[in-house]
Coordinates of C-alpha atoms in Angstrom, one line a residue:
Chain P
X1208 CA 69.8 -71.4 -21.2
X1209 CA 72.2 -68.5 -21.4
X1210 CA 71.8 -66.1 -24.5
X1211 CA 75.2 -64.8 -26.0
X1212 CA 76.0 -61.9 -27.8
X1213 CA 76.5 -64.0 -31.1
X1214 CA 72.8 -65.5 -30.2
X1215 CA 71.3 -61.5 -30.1
X1216 CA 73.3 -60.8 -33.6
X1217 CA 71.7 -63.7 -34.9
X1218 CA 68.3 -63.0 -34.0
X1219 CA 68.5 -59.4 -35.0
X1220 CA 69.8 -60.7 -38.4
X1221 CA 66.9 -63.1 -38.7
X1222 CA 64.6 -60.5 -37.8
X1223 CA 66.1 -58.0 -40.1
X1224 CA 66.5 -55.8 -37.3
X1225 CA 69.7 -53.1 -37.5
X1226 CA 71.5 -52.7 -34.6
X1227 CA 73.5 -49.4 -34.2
X1228 CA 76.5 -50.4 -32.8
X1229 CA 78.0 -53.1 -30.1
X1230 CA 76.7 -51.2 -27.2
X1231 CA 73.2 -51.8 -28.3
X1232 CA 73.8 -55.3 -28.6
X1233 CA 75.2 -55.8 -25.3
X1234 CA 72.2 -54.0 -23.7
X1235 CA 69.9 -56.5 -25.4
X1236 CA 72.4 -59.5 -24.2
X1237 CA 71.5 -58.1 -20.8
X1238 CA 67.7 -57.5 -21.1
X1239 CA 67.4 -61.0 -23.0
X1240 CA 69.3 -62.9 -20.3
X1241 CA 67.0 -61.5 -17.4
X1242 CA 64.1 -62.5 -19.4
X1243 CA 65.2 -66.0 -20.2
X1244 CA 66.3 -66.5 -16.7
X1245 CA 62.8 -65.5 -15.7
X1246 CA 61.4 -67.9 -18.7
X1247 CA 63.7 -70.8 -17.5
X1248 CA 61.4 -71.4 -14.7
X1249 CA 59.3 -73.5 -17.2
X1250 CA 62.2 -76.2 -17.7
X1251 CA 61.4 -77.3 -13.9
X1252 CA 58.0 -78.6 -15.0
X1253 CA 57.2 -82.2 -16.1
X1254 CA 55.1 -81.9 -19.3
X1255 CA 56.0 -85.4 -20.5
X1256 CA 52.8 -86.6 -22.5
X1257 CA 51.2 -82.8 -22.3
X1258 CA 49.9 -81.9 -25.9
X1259 CA 51.0 -78.4 -26.7
X1260 CA 48.1 -75.6 -26.7
X1261 CA 47.9 -73.4 -29.8
X1262 CA 44.6 -72.2 -29.6
X1263 CA 42.8 -71.7 -26.4
X1264 CA 39.6 -73.4 -27.7
X1265 CA 41.6 -76.3 -29.4
X1266 CA 39.7 -74.9 -32.5
X1267 CA 41.3 -75.9 -35.9
X1268 CA 41.1 -73.7 -39.1
X1269 CA 37.9 -73.7 -40.8
X1270 CA 37.5 -73.4 -44.5
X1271 CA 35.3 -71.0 -46.3
X1272 CA 33.7 -72.1 -50.0
X1273 CA 36.4 -71.2 -52.5
X1274 CA 34.9 -68.2 -53.9
X1275 CA 36.0 -64.9 -54.9
X1276 CA 34.7 -62.5 -52.4
X1277 CA 36.9 -59.4 -52.6
X1278 CA 37.5 -57.0 -55.5
X1279 CA 40.8 -55.4 -56.5
X1280 CA 41.1 -52.4 -54.7
X1281 CA 45.0 -52.0 -55.5
X1282 CA 44.8 -48.0 -55.7
X1283 CA 43.4 -47.9 -52.3
X1284 CA 46.0 -50.4 -50.9
X1285 CA 49.0 -48.3 -52.5
X1286 CA 47.7 -45.1 -51.4
X1287 CA 49.5 -45.8 -47.9
X1288 CA 52.9 -47.4 -49.4
X1289 CA 56.0 -45.3 -49.3
X1290 CA 57.0 -45.5 -52.8
X1291 CA 55.2 -47.2 -55.8
X1292 CA 55.0 -46.8 -59.5
X1293 CA 52.4 -48.1 -62.3
X1294 CA 50.8 -50.1 -59.7
X1295 CA 54.3 -51.7 -58.3
X1296 CA 56.0 -51.6 -55.3
X1297 CA 59.7 -49.9 -55.5
X1298 CA 62.5 -51.4 -53.4
X1299 CA 66.2 -51.4 -54.2
X1300 CA 67.4 -53.1 -57.3
X1301 CA 67.8 -56.8 -56.2
X1302 CA 68.7 -58.2 -59.9
X1303 CA 71.5 -56.7 -61.5
Chain Q
X571 CA 27.0 -34.8 -18.3
X572 CA 30.6 -36.1 -18.7
X573 CA 30.6 -38.4 -15.8
X574 CA 27.3 -40.1 -16.8
X575 CA 27.2 -43.5 -18.0
X576 CA 26.3 -44.5 -21.5
X577 CA 23.0 -45.8 -20.1
X578 CA 22.2 -42.5 -18.4
X579 CA 23.4 -40.4 -21.6
X580 CA 20.9 -42.6 -23.7
X581 CA 18.1 -41.6 -21.5
X582 CA 19.2 -37.8 -21.5
X583 CA 19.4 -38.0 -25.4
X584 CA 15.9 -39.5 -25.3
X585 CA 14.4 -37.1 -22.8
X586 CA 15.8 -34.3 -25.2
X587 CA 18.1 -33.0 -22.1
X588 CA 20.7 -32.5 -24.6
X589 CA 21.5 -33.3 -28.2
X590 CA 24.4 -35.7 -29.7
X591 CA 26.0 -32.5 -30.9
X592 CA 25.8 -30.9 -27.6
X593 CA 27.3 -34.2 -25.7
X594 CA 30.2 -34.4 -28.3
X595 CA 31.1 -30.8 -28.4
X596 CA 31.4 -30.7 -24.5
X597 CA 33.6 -33.7 -24.7
X598 CA 35.8 -32.0 -27.2
X599 CA 36.1 -28.9 -25.0
X600 CA 37.3 -31.4 -22.2
X601 CA 39.7 -33.0 -24.4
X602 CA 41.3 -29.3 -25.2
X603 CA 41.0 -28.2 -21.4
X604 CA 42.4 -31.5 -19.8
X605 CA 43.9 -34.0 -22.3
X606 CA 47.3 -31.8 -22.7
X607 CA 48.5 -33.2 -19.3
X608 CA 47.0 -36.6 -19.6
X609 CA 47.7 -37.3 -22.8
X610 CA 45.2 -40.0 -23.4
X611 CA 44.3 -39.3 -27.1
X612 CA 46.8 -39.8 -30.0
X613 CA 44.3 -38.2 -32.6
X614 CA 40.9 -36.6 -32.3
X615 CA 38.3 -36.6 -35.0
X616 CA 36.5 -33.7 -34.3
X617 CA 34.8 -32.9 -37.6
X618 CA 33.7 -36.3 -38.4
X619 CA 32.6 -36.9 -34.9
X620 CA 30.3 -33.6 -35.4
X621 CA 29.1 -34.8 -38.7
X622 CA 27.9 -38.3 -37.4
X623 CA 26.4 -36.4 -34.2
X624 CA 24.3 -34.2 -36.4
X625 CA 23.1 -37.2 -38.5
X626 CA 22.3 -39.2 -34.9
X627 CA 20.0 -36.2 -33.8
X628 CA 18.4 -36.2 -37.3
X629 CA 17.6 -39.9 -36.9
X630 CA 16.6 -39.7 -33.7
X631 CA 14.3 -36.7 -34.5
X632 CA 12.8 -39.4 -36.9
X633 CA 12.5 -42.3 -34.3
X634 CA 15.6 -44.0 -34.1
X635 CA 15.9 -45.5 -30.4
X636 CA 19.0 -47.8 -30.4
X637 CA 20.4 -48.1 -27.3
X638 CA 23.7 -47.0 -28.3
X639 CA 22.7 -44.3 -31.0
X640 CA 24.5 -41.1 -30.9
X641 CA 26.6 -42.0 -28.0
X642 CA 30.3 -41.0 -28.5
X643 CA 33.3 -43.6 -27.5
X644 CA 36.9 -43.6 -28.0
X645 CA 38.7 -46.0 -29.9
X646 CA 42.4 -47.6 -28.9
X647 CA 44.8 -46.7 -31.8
X648 CA 45.1 -50.1 -32.4
X649 CA 41.7 -50.6 -34.3
X650 CA 41.8 -49.7 -37.8
X651 CA 40.0 -46.6 -38.8
X652 CA 39.4 -46.0 -42.6
X653 CA 41.4 -42.7 -43.5
X654 CA 42.0 -42.1 -40.2
X655 CA 45.9 -42.2 -38.5
X656 CA 46.1 -45.8 -37.1
X657 CA 49.4 -45.7 -35.3
X658 CA 49.6 -48.4 -32.7
X659 CA 51.5 -46.3 -30.7
X660 CA 54.6 -46.4 -32.7
X661 CA 56.8 -44.5 -35.2
X662 CA 56.3 -47.1 -37.6
X663 CA 53.0 -46.5 -38.3
X664 CA 52.9 -42.6 -37.5
X665 CA 52.0 -41.9 -41.0
X666 CA 49.7 -45.0 -41.4
X667 CA 46.0 -43.9 -42.6
X668 CA 44.2 -47.5 -42.5
X669 CA 42.4 -48.2 -45.6
X670 CA 39.5 -50.0 -44.1
X671 CA 37.5 -50.2 -41.2
X672 CA 38.2 -53.0 -38.0
X673 CA 35.1 -55.1 -37.8
X674 CA 34.6 -53.9 -34.3
X675 CA 34.7 -50.2 -35.8
X676 CA 32.2 -51.0 -38.4
X677 CA 29.9 -52.6 -35.8
X678 CA 29.7 -49.7 -33.2
X679 CA 29.3 -47.1 -36.1
X680 CA 26.5 -49.3 -37.1
X681 CA 25.0 -49.2 -33.8
X682 CA 25.2 -45.7 -33.9
X683 CA 28.0 -44.8 -32.0
X684 CA 30.3 -41.7 -32.5
X685 CA 34.5 -41.8 -32.5
X686 CA 35.7 -39.0 -30.8
X687 CA 38.9 -40.3 -31.7
X688 CA 42.1 -42.7 -31.2
X689 CA 43.7 -43.3 -27.8
X690 CA 47.0 -43.6 -26.5
X691 CA 48.5 -47.2 -25.7
X692 CA 52.0 -49.0 -25.4
X693 CA 53.7 -49.4 -28.7
X694 CA 52.0 -52.2 -30.4
X695 CA 50.2 -53.1 -27.2
X696 CA 53.6 -54.2 -25.6
X697 CA 53.7 -52.7 -22.0
X698 CA 51.7 -52.6 -18.8
X699 CA 52.1 -48.7 -18.3
X700 CA 51.8 -46.7 -21.3
X701 CA 55.1 -45.7 -21.2
X702 CA 56.2 -47.5 -24.3
X703 CA 54.1 -45.2 -26.6
X704 CA 55.6 -43.3 -29.2
X705 CA 53.6 -40.1 -28.3
X706 CA 54.7 -40.1 -24.8
X707 CA 53.4 -41.6 -21.2
X708 CA 49.8 -41.1 -20.0
X709 CA 49.0 -39.7 -16.8
X710 CA 46.7 -41.5 -14.3
X711 CA 43.7 -38.8 -13.9
X712 CA 43.6 -40.2 -10.0
X713 CA 47.2 -39.2 -9.4
X714 CA 49.2 -37.6 -12.1
X715 CA 52.5 -39.0 -10.9
X716 CA 51.2 -42.6 -11.5
X717 CA 50.7 -44.4 -14.8
X718 CA 47.4 -45.5 -16.1
X719 CA 48.2 -49.0 -16.9
X720 CA 48.7 -50.4 -20.2
X721 CA 48.7 -51.1 -22.6
X722 CA 45.2 -49.6 -23.2
X723 CA 46.1 -46.8 -20.8
X724 CA 44.8 -43.9 -23.0
X725 CA 41.3 -45.7 -23.3
X726 CA 41.2 -46.0 -19.5
X727 CA 42.5 -42.5 -18.8
X728 CA 39.9 -41.2 -21.0
X729 CA 37.0 -42.6 -19.6
X730 CA 38.3 -42.0 -15.8
X731 CA 39.0 -38.4 -16.5
X732 CA 35.5 -37.6 -18.1
X733 CA 36.8 -37.2 -21.5
X734 CA 34.6 -40.1 -23.1
X735 CA 32.2 -42.2 -21.5
X736 CA 33.5 -45.4 -23.1
X737 CA 36.3 -46.7 -25.0
X738 CA 37.6 -49.6 -26.9
X739 CA 40.5 -51.5 -25.7
X740 CA 42.7 -54.8 -26.6
X741 CA 43.8 -57.5 -24.0
X742 CA 46.6 -59.7 -24.6
X743 CA 47.8 -60.1 -21.4
X744 CA 45.7 -57.7 -19.2
X745 CA 45.8 -54.6 -21.2
X746 CA 42.1 -54.0 -20.7
X747 CA 41.9 -55.2 -17.1
X748 CA 44.9 -53.8 -15.6
X749 CA 44.2 -50.3 -16.7
X750 CA 40.5 -50.3 -16.1
X751 CA 41.6 -51.4 -12.3
X752 CA 44.4 -48.6 -12.1
X753 CA 42.1 -45.8 -13.5
X754 CA 38.9 -47.0 -11.6
X755 CA 36.6 -48.1 -14.5
X756 CA 35.1 -50.9 -15.7
X757 CA 36.6 -53.3 -18.6
X758 CA 36.0 -56.4 -19.9
X759 CA 38.1 -59.0 -21.8
X760 CA 35.9 -61.2 -23.5
X761 CA 36.7 -65.0 -24.5
X762 CA 39.4 -65.7 -27.2
X763 CA 37.1 -65.5 -30.5
X764 CA 33.9 -63.8 -29.1
X765 CA 35.1 -60.3 -30.7
X766 CA 36.5 -60.1 -34.2
X767 CA 40.0 -59.1 -34.5
X768 CA 39.8 -58.3 -38.2
X769 CA 41.5 -55.0 -38.6
X770 CA 42.9 -55.2 -35.1
X771 CA 46.5 -54.7 -35.6
X772 CA 48.1 -58.2 -34.3
X773 CA 50.2 -58.4 -31.5
X774 CA 49.9 -62.0 -30.4
X775 CA 47.1 -63.7 -32.4
X776 CA 46.1 -66.5 -30.4
X777 CA 46.0 -64.1 -27.2
X778 CA 44.5 -60.8 -28.5
X779 CA 41.1 -60.0 -27.7
X780 CA 39.1 -56.8 -28.0
X781 CA 36.6 -55.7 -25.6
X782 CA 34.9 -52.7 -23.9
X783 CA 36.2 -50.3 -21.1
X784 CA 33.3 -48.3 -19.5
X785 CA 32.0 -46.6 -16.4
X786 CA 29.8 -49.7 -15.4
X787 CA 28.9 -53.3 -16.2
X788 CA 26.0 -52.3 -17.9
X789 CA 27.5 -50.0 -20.1
X790 CA 30.0 -52.9 -21.1
X791 CA 27.0 -55.1 -21.4
X792 CA 25.5 -52.7 -24.4
X793 CA 28.9 -52.3 -25.9
X794 CA 29.6 -56.1 -26.1
X795 CA 26.4 -56.9 -27.5
X796 CA 27.3 -54.6 -30.3
X797 CA 30.9 -56.0 -30.7
X798 CA 30.4 -59.3 -30.4
X799 CA 29.9 -62.1 -33.0
X800 CA 31.1 -64.4 -35.7
X801 CA 33.3 -62.5 -38.7
X802 CA 33.6 -64.1 -41.8
X803 CA 37.0 -61.9 -41.9
X804 CA 38.6 -63.5 -38.6
X805 CA 38.8 -67.1 -38.8
X806 CA 39.4 -67.6 -35.4
X807 CA 36.1 -65.8 -34.4
X808 CA 33.5 -68.1 -33.0
X809 CA 30.2 -69.1 -34.6
X810 CA 28.0 -68.9 -31.6
X811 CA 25.0 -66.6 -31.0
X812 CA 25.5 -63.5 -29.1
X813 CA 23.4 -63.7 -26.1
X814 CA 21.3 -60.7 -24.7
X815 CA 23.6 -59.5 -22.1
X816 CA 21.7 -56.8 -20.8
X817 CA 18.8 -59.2 -20.0
X818 CA 21.2 -61.1 -18.0
X819 CA 22.3 -58.2 -15.7
X820 CA 19.7 -58.6 -13.1
X821 CA 20.1 -62.1 -12.5
X822 CA 20.0 -62.5 -8.5
X823 CA 23.4 -63.7 -6.9
X824 CA 21.8 -66.2 -4.3
X825 CA 23.7 -69.3 -4.5
X826 CA 26.5 -68.2 -6.6
X827 CA 29.7 -70.2 -5.8
X828 CA 33.0 -67.8 -5.8
X829 CA 36.2 -69.3 -5.5
X830 CA 39.1 -67.3 -4.4
X831 CA 42.6 -68.6 -6.2
X832 CA 44.9 -68.9 -3.0
X833 CA 48.0 -68.1 -5.5
X834 CA 46.3 -64.7 -6.2
X835 CA 46.5 -63.9 -2.6
X836 CA 50.1 -64.7 -1.6
X837 CA 53.4 -63.0 -1.5
X838 CA 53.7 -59.5 -3.4
X839 CA 49.9 -58.5 -2.9
X840 CA 49.7 -54.8 -1.4
X841 CA 47.9 -54.9 2.0
X842 CA 45.4 -52.1 1.0
X843 CA 44.7 -53.6 -2.4
X844 CA 44.1 -57.1 -0.2
X845 CA 41.7 -55.3 2.2
X846 CA 39.8 -53.6 -0.7
X847 CA 39.2 -57.2 -2.3
X848 CA 38.3 -58.8 0.8
X849 CA 35.9 -56.1 1.7
X850 CA 34.5 -56.8 -2.1
X851 CA 34.1 -60.3 -1.2
X852 CA 32.1 -59.3 1.8
X853 CA 29.9 -57.5 -0.2
X854 CA 29.3 -60.3 -2.2
X855 CA 28.6 -62.9 0.7
X856 CA 25.9 -60.1 1.7
X857 CA 24.3 -60.8 -1.7
X858 CA 23.7 -64.6 -1.1
X859 CA 27.0 -65.9 -2.5
X860 CA 29.0 -68.5 -1.0
X861 CA 33.1 -68.2 -1.0
X862 CA 35.5 -70.9 -0.8
X863 CA 39.1 -71.2 -1.7
X864 CA 40.4 -73.1 -4.9
X865 CA 44.2 -73.5 -6.3
X866 CA 45.2 -72.7 -9.9
X867 CA 48.7 -74.8 -9.2
X868 CA 50.3 -73.2 -12.4
X869 CA 49.9 -69.6 -11.8
X870 CA 53.7 -69.0 -11.3
X871 CA 54.5 -70.3 -14.8
X872 CA 52.2 -68.0 -16.4
X873 CA 54.3 -65.0 -17.0
X874 CA 57.3 -67.3 -18.2
X875 CA 54.9 -69.0 -20.6
X876 CA 53.5 -65.7 -21.5
X877 CA 57.2 -64.3 -22.5
X878 CA 57.9 -67.3 -24.7
X879 CA 54.4 -67.5 -26.6
X880 CA 53.5 -63.7 -26.9
X881 CA 57.0 -62.6 -28.2
X882 CA 57.1 -65.5 -30.6
X883 CA 53.5 -64.8 -32.3
X884 CA 55.0 -61.1 -32.1
X885 CA 58.0 -61.6 -33.9
X886 CA 56.0 -63.3 -36.6
X887 CA 53.3 -60.7 -36.8
X888 CA 55.8 -57.6 -37.0
X889 CA 57.7 -59.2 -39.8
X890 CA 55.1 -57.2 -41.9
X891 CA 56.3 -53.9 -41.1
X892 CA 59.2 -53.8 -44.0
X893 CA 59.2 -50.5 -45.4
X894 CA 57.5 -51.7 -48.6
X895 CA 53.7 -51.6 -48.4
X896 CA 52.8 -49.1 -45.7
X897 CA 54.0 -47.4 -42.7
X898 CA 57.9 -45.7 -42.2
X899 CA 60.7 -46.6 -44.7
X900 CA 63.9 -45.4 -44.0
X901 CA 65.7 -42.6 -46.5
X902 CA 68.0 -43.9 -49.2
X903 CA 68.3 -47.7 -48.6
X904 CA 71.6 -48.9 -50.2
X905 CA 69.9 -52.7 -51.0
X906 CA 67.0 -54.6 -49.8
X907 CA 68.7 -55.7 -46.4
X908 CA 69.3 -52.2 -45.7
X909 CA 65.9 -51.0 -46.3
X910 CA 64.5 -53.9 -43.9
X911 CA 67.1 -53.5 -41.3
X912 CA 66.9 -49.5 -41.2
X913 CA 63.4 -49.1 -41.5
X914 CA 62.8 -51.8 -38.3
X915 CA 65.7 -50.2 -36.5
X916 CA 64.1 -46.8 -36.9
X917 CA 60.5 -47.6 -36.7
X918 CA 60.5 -49.6 -33.8
X919 CA 61.1 -48.6 -29.9
X920 CA 63.2 -50.3 -27.5
X921 CA 60.4 -52.9 -25.9
X922 CA 59.3 -54.1 -29.3
X923 CA 62.5 -54.8 -30.6
X924 CA 63.3 -56.8 -27.2
X925 CA 60.0 -58.7 -27.8
X926 CA 61.0 -59.3 -31.8
X927 CA 64.6 -60.5 -30.5
X928 CA 63.2 -62.8 -27.9
X929 CA 60.4 -64.3 -30.1
X930 CA 63.0 -64.7 -33.0
X931 CA 65.7 -66.4 -30.6
X932 CA 63.1 -68.8 -29.2
X933 CA 61.6 -69.7 -32.5
X934 CA 65.0 -70.1 -34.1
X935 CA 66.8 -73.4 -34.9
X936 CA 68.0 -75.4 -31.7
X937 CA 65.7 -73.3 -29.2
X938 CA 62.0 -74.1 -30.7
X939 CA 61.4 -77.2 -28.4
X940 CA 63.0 -76.0 -25.3
X941 CA 61.0 -72.8 -25.2
X942 CA 58.0 -72.8 -27.9
X943 CA 56.8 -76.3 -27.4
X944 CA 57.4 -76.4 -23.9
X945 CA 55.5 -73.1 -23.3
X946 CA 52.5 -74.4 -25.3
X947 CA 52.7 -77.5 -23.2
X948 CA 52.6 -75.4 -20.0
X949 CA 49.8 -73.2 -21.7
X950 CA 47.6 -76.4 -21.4
X951 CA 48.3 -77.0 -17.9
X952 CA 47.5 -73.3 -17.2
X953 CA 44.0 -73.9 -18.9
X954 CA 43.4 -77.0 -17.1
X955 CA 43.7 -75.3 -13.7
X956 CA 40.8 -73.0 -14.7
X957 CA 38.7 -75.6 -16.2
X958 CA 39.3 -77.7 -12.6
X959 CA 38.3 -74.7 -10.8
X960 CA 35.3 -74.3 -12.7
X961 CA 34.2 -77.8 -11.9
X962 CA 34.1 -76.7 -8.1
X963 CA 32.9 -72.9 -8.6
X964 CA 30.9 -70.5 -10.7
X965 CA 33.3 -67.6 -11.2
X966 CA 36.8 -66.5 -9.6
X967 CA 37.6 -63.5 -7.8
X968 CA 41.0 -61.8 -6.9
X969 CA 42.8 -58.7 -7.5
X970 CA 43.6 -57.4 -11.1
X971 CA 47.1 -56.5 -10.1
X972 CA 49.2 -56.8 -7.2
X973 CA 49.6 -53.1 -6.5
X974 CA 47.7 -50.2 -7.3
X975 CA 49.0 -48.0 -10.3
X976 CA 52.9 -47.4 -9.8
X977 CA 54.9 -44.2 -10.3
X978 CA 55.5 -43.0 -13.9
X979 CA 59.3 -44.0 -14.6
X980 CA 59.4 -46.6 -11.6
X981 CA 59.7 -49.6 -13.4
X982 CA 63.0 -49.7 -15.4
X983 CA 63.7 -53.3 -15.4
X984 CA 61.6 -55.3 -18.0
X985 CA 61.3 -58.3 -15.9
X986 CA 59.8 -56.5 -12.9
X987 CA 57.4 -54.8 -15.2
X988 CA 56.3 -58.2 -16.8
X989 CA 55.7 -59.6 -13.3
X990 CA 53.1 -56.9 -12.8
X991 CA 50.8 -59.0 -14.9
X992 CA 50.7 -61.8 -12.9
X993 CA 47.2 -62.0 -12.3
X994 CA 45.8 -61.2 -15.7
X995 CA 47.9 -63.1 -17.9
X996 CA 46.7 -66.6 -17.3
X997 CA 43.4 -65.9 -18.4
X998 CA 44.9 -64.8 -22.0
X999 CA 46.7 -68.1 -22.0
X1000 CA 43.3 -70.0 -21.4
X1001 CA 41.3 -68.2 -23.4
X1002 CA 38.8 -67.4 -20.7
X1003 CA 36.8 -64.0 -20.0
X1004 CA 37.6 -61.5 -17.2
X1005 CA 36.0 -58.2 -15.7
X1006 CA 38.0 -55.6 -13.6
X1007 CA 35.6 -53.7 -11.5
X1008 CA 36.2 -50.7 -9.2
X1009 CA 36.5 -51.9 -5.7
X1010 CA 38.1 -49.1 -3.5
X1011 CA 41.4 -47.4 -3.3
X1012 CA 44.9 -47.6 -2.1
X1013 CA 45.5 -44.1 -1.1
X1014 CA 44.7 -41.9 -3.9
X1015 CA 45.1 -44.8 -6.5
X1016 CA 41.9 -47.2 -7.5
X1017 CA 41.9 -50.9 -7.1
X1018 CA 40.4 -53.4 -9.3
X1019 CA 38.4 -56.7 -8.3
X1020 CA 38.9 -59.1 -11.3
X1021 CA 36.1 -61.7 -12.1
X1022 CA 36.9 -64.6 -14.2
X1023 CA 34.4 -67.0 -15.6
X1024 CA 34.1 -69.9 -17.9
X1025 CA 34.5 -69.6 -21.6
X1026 CA 31.8 -67.5 -23.4
X1027 CA 30.3 -66.9 -19.6
X1028 CA 30.5 -63.1 -20.4
X1029 CA 26.9 -62.6 -19.4
X1030 CA 27.6 -64.1 -16.1
X1031 CA 30.4 -61.7 -15.4
X1032 CA 28.4 -59.0 -16.2
X1033 CA 25.7 -59.9 -14.2
X1034 CA 27.9 -60.7 -11.0
X1035 CA 29.8 -57.2 -11.7
X1036 CA 26.6 -55.3 -12.2
X1037 CA 25.1 -56.6 -9.1
X1038 CA 28.2 -55.7 -7.0
X1039 CA 27.6 -51.9 -8.6
X1040 CA 24.0 -51.9 -7.7
X1041 CA 25.4 -52.5 -3.9
X1042 CA 28.7 -50.2 -4.1
X1043 CA 29.4 -46.6 -5.4
X1044 CA 33.1 -47.2 -6.2
X1045 CA 32.5 -46.9 -10.0
X1046 CA 30.6 -43.7 -9.6
X1047 CA 33.9 -41.8 -8.2
X1048 CA 35.7 -39.8 -10.5
X1049 CA 38.5 -37.9 -10.1
X1050 CA 38.9 -34.0 -9.8
X1051 CA 39.5 -32.0 -12.9
X1052 CA 42.8 -30.6 -13.2
X1053 CA 43.5 -27.8 -15.8
X1054 CA 46.7 -28.5 -18.1
X1055 CA 49.6 -25.9 -16.9

């Protein structure tokens, strides 16, 4: 399956990844085309009836008792944040 | 002192030949002298290490005889270390001091080990040569024109160069085994779930696994015993008793059935690498093992399946880097979208962006079934190949990589780099353990023998590797020191 310029722009937007210019996007079209050509070998395999494997041991999510185990460490965790005030994370204004 | 194994260093400490402070100081002097050129460390933690060494010396004087107490090691910069920069080889986390320790770091510290610092790596562990690091490439101590392998390239190079007796690595598609092979050291990727991933910065969560890199299988046995085990903070860690890996080391190999996957000895395998591996197999035959050919028929699909699954998981995991809670943030964002897009454009390098784009594309509407679902189905076929092979044999053996370490800058095309991992990647898809042990040289560059086992057969792999190391001395070779110029 070929990948086109528009696909790269769409993926970049979905991933919120800024691209400098068209030349950068074109570079990724070339790279991703080569990678997907290699990946397309998968299409030749008959996988009819094969269940997808998402965990190598086929394990499912365990649940733990619903108990409070962690204490509030807001100051510790916000110490590494780029911008905070009064315990809140700062971002550009979203609602006018 | 700097070429000794952990086991030998422990004896030296016990006998009073040197103290933990002397050992640690000696290694920092070596890092100072030699690492300017090799570039295996991103951060060294000298003050903390010396404080810990003094504490270990004091504890030993009072009778502390734990096998790893007072011994130094290096930690791949993917493991969170409280109060110490944890960069993951990325500009995105250049300013990130982790607010907590990874479980593995806690466990090794609890065993008395001393961290020398954080080792260089491919950015977010995405690479096979250590060349994608924001902190620059690492040189192979055996040949400074060669890459050390990746992504745990700094860890492997530090051990090979005698800057650390052991190091922690992680392996998502070969990132412990391939650099161990290229740098002539021993590296073990445990079964998925054997070692906690808590505090290990996520790349591809269904494939990532931490493990030890050291000078011998015996040292890896000590380290794995200290690292492994169930962790309530990692729901994918397995609740299963950790065996005494050291006790298993001396089991004789008579009657061991070794399978050689024919797909690992085909086109593209360097002839010097093949000769070294065949010679290693003959050593095993002399130790009483029997050898037969087996087939892993879906081997050629491992790299394609991996390059759907790993980037898909990565694109999801790396969405957390948004410039809001930690890490890099762009200057003067115009609005929220600009904040995200510019922060990520500035913080990530090319290879990481490539994988985020591939993963986002293959998971997006209209492509999911053709790529992601298909790759997961093929993943099951690949795992089944191994399960079928282990019905016939105890372990599988082959080369860890098709060639010895390649030249710095030699592989510009991403796909040719990806195909380097042809012998290691299927192991992560199947979740089984694998170890690489030194098995000779191709010219100046080391060759690694890869040994693969059943799920949770780490004890057997370490035993099989240790017996080889009792019969050979490849693991005792070390490169000549070379002053930084």
